[in-house]
Coordinates of N, CA and C in Angstrom, one line a residue:
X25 N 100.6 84.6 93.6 CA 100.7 85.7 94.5 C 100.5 87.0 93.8
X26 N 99.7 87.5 94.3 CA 99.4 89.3 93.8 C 100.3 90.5 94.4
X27 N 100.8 90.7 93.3 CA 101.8 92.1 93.5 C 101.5 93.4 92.9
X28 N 101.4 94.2 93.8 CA 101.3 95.5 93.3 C 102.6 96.2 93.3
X29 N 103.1 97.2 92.4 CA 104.1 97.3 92.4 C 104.2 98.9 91.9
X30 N 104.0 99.7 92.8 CA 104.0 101.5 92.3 C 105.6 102.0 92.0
X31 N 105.3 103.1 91.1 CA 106.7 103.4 90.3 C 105.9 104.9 90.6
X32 N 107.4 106.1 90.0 CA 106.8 107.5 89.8 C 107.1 108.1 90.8
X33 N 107.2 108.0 92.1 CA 107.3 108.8 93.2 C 108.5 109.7 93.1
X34 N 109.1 110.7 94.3 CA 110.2 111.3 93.8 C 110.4 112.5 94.4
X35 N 110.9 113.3 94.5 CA 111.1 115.2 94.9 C 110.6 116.0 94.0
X36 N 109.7 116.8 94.2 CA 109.5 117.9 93.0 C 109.2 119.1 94.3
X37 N 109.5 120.1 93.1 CA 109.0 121.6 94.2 C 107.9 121.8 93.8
X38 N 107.1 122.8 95.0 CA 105.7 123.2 94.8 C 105.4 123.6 93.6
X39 N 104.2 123.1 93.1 CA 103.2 123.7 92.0 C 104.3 122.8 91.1
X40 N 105.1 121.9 91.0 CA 104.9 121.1 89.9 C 104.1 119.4 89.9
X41 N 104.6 118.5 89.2 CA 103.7 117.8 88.8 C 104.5 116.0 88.5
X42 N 104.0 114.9 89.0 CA 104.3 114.1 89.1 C 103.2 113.1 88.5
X43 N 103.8 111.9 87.9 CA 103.0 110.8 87.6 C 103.3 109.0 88.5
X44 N 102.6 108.6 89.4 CA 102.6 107.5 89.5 C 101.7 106.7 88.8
X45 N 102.5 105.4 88.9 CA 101.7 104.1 88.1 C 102.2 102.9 88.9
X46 N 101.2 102.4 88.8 CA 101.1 101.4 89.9 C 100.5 100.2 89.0
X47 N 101.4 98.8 88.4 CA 101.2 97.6 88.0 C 100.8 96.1 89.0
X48 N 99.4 95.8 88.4 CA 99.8 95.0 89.5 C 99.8 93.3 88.6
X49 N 100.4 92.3 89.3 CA 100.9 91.1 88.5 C 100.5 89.8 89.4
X50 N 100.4 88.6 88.7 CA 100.2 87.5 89.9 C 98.7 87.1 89.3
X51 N 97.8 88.3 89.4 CA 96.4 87.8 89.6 C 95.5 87.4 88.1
X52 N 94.5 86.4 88.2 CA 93.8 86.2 87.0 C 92.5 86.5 87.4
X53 N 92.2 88.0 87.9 CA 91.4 88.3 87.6 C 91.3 90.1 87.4
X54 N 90.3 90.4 87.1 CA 90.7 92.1 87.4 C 90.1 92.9 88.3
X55 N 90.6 94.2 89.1 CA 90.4 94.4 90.2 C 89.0 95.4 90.0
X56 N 88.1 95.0 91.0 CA 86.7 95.5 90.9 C 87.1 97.5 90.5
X57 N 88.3 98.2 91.9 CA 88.6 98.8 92.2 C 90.2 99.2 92.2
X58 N 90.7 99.9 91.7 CA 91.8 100.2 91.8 C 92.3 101.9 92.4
X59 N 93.1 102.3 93.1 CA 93.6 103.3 93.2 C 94.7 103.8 94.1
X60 N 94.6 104.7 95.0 CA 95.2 105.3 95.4 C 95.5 106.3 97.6
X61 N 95.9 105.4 98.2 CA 96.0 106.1 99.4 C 97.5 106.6 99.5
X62 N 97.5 107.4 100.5 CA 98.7 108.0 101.1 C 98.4 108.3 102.8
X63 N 100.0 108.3 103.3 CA 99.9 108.5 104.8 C 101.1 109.4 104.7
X64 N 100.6 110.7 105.4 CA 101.2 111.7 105.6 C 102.5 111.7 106.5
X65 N 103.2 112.3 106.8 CA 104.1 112.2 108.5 C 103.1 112.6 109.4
X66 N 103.0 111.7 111.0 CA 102.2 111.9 111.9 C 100.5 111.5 111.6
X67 N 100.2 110.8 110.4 CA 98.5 110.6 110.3 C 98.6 109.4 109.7
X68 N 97.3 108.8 109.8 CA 96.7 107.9 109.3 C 96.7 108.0 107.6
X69 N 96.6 106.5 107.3 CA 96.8 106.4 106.2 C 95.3 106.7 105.2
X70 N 95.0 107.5 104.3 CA 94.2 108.3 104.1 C 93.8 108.1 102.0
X71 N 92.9 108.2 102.1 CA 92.2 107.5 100.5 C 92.6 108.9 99.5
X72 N 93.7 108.6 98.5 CA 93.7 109.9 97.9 C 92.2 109.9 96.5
X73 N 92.4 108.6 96.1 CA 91.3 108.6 94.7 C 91.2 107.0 94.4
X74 N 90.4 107.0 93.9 CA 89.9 105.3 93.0 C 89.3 105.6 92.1
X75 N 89.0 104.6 91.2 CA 88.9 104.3 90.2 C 88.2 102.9 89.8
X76 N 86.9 102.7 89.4 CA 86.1 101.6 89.5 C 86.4 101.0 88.0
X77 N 86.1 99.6 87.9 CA 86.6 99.0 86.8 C 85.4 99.7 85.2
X78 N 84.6 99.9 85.5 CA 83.8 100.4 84.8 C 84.0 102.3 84.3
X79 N 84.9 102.6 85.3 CA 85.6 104.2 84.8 C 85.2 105.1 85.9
X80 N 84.2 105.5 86.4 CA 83.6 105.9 87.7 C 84.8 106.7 88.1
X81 N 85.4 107.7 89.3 CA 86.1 107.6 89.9 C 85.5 108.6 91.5
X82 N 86.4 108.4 92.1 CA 86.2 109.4 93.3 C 87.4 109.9 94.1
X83 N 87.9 111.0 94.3 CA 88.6 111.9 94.9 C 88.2 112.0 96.6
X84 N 89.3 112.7 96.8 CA 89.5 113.3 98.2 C 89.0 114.3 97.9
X85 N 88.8 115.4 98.4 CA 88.3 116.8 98.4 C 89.4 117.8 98.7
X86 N 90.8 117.2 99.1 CA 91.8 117.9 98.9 C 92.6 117.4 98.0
X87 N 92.2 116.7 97.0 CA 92.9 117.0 96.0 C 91.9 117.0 94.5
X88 N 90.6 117.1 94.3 CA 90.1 117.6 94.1 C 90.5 118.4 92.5
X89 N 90.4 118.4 91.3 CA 90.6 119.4 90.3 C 92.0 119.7 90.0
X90 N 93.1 119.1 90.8 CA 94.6 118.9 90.7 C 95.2 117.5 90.6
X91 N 95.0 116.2 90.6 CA 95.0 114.5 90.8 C 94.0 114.3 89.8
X92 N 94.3 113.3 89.1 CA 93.7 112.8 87.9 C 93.9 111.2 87.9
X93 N 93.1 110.3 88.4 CA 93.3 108.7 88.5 C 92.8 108.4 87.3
X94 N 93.3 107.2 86.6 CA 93.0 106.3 85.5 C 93.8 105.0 85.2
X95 N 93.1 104.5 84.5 CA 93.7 102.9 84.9 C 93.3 102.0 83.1
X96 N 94.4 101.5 82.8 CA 94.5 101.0 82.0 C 93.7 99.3 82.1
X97 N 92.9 98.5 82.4 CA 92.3 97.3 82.8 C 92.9 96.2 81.9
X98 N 93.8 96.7 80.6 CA 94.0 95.2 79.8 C 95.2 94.6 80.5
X99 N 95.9 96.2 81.0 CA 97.4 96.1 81.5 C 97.6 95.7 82.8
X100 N 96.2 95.6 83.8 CA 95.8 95.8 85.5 C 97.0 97.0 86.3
X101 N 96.8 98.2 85.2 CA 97.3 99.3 85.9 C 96.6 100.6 85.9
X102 N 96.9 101.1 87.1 CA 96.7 102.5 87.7 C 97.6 103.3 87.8
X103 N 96.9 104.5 87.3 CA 97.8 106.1 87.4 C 97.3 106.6 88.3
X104 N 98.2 107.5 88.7 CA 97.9 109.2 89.4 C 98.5 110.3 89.0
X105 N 98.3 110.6 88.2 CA 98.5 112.4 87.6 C 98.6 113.4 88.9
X106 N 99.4 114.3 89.2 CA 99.5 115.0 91.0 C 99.9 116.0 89.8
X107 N 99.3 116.9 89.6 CA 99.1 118.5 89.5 C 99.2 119.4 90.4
X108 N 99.9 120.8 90.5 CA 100.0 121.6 91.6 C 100.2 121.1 92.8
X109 N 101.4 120.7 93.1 CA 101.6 119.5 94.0 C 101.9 121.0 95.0
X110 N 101.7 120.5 96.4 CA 101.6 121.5 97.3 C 102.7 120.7 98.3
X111 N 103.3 121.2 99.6 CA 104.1 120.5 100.4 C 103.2 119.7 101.2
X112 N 101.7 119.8 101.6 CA 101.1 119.1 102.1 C 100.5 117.7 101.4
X113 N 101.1 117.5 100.5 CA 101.1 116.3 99.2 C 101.8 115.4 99.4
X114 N 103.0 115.8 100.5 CA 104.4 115.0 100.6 C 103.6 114.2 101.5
X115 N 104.1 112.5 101.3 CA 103.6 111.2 101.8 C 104.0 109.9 101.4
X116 N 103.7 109.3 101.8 CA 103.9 107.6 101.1 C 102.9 107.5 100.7
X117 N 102.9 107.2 99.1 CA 102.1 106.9 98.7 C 101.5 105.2 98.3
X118 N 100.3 104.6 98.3 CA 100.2 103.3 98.1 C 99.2 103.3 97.1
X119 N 99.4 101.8 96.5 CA 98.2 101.8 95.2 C 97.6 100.4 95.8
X120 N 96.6 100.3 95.9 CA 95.6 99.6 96.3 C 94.3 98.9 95.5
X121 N 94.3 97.4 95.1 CA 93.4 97.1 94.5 C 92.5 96.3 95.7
X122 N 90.9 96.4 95.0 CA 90.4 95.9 95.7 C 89.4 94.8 94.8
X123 N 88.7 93.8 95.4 CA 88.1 92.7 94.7 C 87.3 92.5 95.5
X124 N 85.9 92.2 94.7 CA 84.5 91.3 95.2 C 84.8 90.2 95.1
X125 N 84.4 89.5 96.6 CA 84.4 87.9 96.4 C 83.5 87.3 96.7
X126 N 82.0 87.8 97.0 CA 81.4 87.4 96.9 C 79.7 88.2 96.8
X127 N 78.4 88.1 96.9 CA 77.2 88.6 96.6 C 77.3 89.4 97.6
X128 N 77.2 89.2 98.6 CA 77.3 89.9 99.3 C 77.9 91.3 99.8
X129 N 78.8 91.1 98.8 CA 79.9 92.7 98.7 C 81.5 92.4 99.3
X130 N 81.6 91.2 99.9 CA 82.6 91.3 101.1 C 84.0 91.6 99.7
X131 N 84.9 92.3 100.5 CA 85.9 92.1 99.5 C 87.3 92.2 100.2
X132 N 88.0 91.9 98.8 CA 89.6 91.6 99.6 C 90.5 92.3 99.2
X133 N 91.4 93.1 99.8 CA 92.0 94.5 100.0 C 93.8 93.8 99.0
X134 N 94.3 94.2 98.5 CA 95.5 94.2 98.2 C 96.6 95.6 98.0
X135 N 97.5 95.7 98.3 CA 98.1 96.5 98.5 C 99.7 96.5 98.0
X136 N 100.5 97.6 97.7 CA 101.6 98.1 97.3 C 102.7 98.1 98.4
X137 N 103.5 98.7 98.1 CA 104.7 98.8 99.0 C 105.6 100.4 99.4
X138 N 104.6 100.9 98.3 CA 104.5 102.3 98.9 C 105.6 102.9 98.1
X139 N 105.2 104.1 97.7 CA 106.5 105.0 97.3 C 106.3 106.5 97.5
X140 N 107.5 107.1 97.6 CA 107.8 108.3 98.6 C 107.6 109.6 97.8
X141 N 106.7 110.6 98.1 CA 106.3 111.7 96.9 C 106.9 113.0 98.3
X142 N 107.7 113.3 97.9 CA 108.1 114.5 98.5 C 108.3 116.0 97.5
X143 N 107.4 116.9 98.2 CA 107.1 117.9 97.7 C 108.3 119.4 98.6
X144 N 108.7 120.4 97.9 CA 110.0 121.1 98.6 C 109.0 122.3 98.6
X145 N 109.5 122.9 99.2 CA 108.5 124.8 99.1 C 109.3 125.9 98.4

């Protein structure tokens, strides 16, 4: 069984700075894609950044130049660096691997259990 398992979450006040890390265990293989969503209070759950096994990454556009994903692949873990953390930051956050299973592209979603990043003003 594949477990993702996020650590790091927590209270901080605006404009400071948090690190999650998110291990995942179970699996013998490594994840094509690893990273990062959050769901805010009242919205949908929402892609903060990823991270391709090859290094690649991609951002949201609101967090952009403050969030820094990286991922260790020997260890099958993911970071998130949260710089200038704003109160619109505050969410559940989840780490999310994903895997190709086949030529075709189809792939299969794995997921965390979420942990709670609350930002104070």
């Amino acid at each position: 069984q594949v477990l993702l398992v996020e650590s790091g979450g927590g209270l901080v006040q605006a404009g400071g700075s948090l690190r999650l890390s998110c291990v995942a265990s179970g699996s013998r293989f490594s994840f094509d894609k690893m990273g990062w969503y959050r769901q805010r209070p009242g919205n949908q759950r929402e892609l903060v950044a990823f991270i391709r096994s090859g290094g690649s990454s991609n951002y949201a556009d609101s967090v952009k130049g403050r969030f820094t994903v990286s991922r260790d692949n020997a260890k099958n873990t993911v970071y998130l660096q949260m710089n200038s953390l704003t109160t619109e930051d505050t969410a559940v956050y989840y780490c999310n691997g994903e895997r190709i299973v086949n030529v075709e592209g189809a792939t299969v979603q794995y997921w965390g259990q979420g942990t709670q990043v609350t930002v104070s003003s």
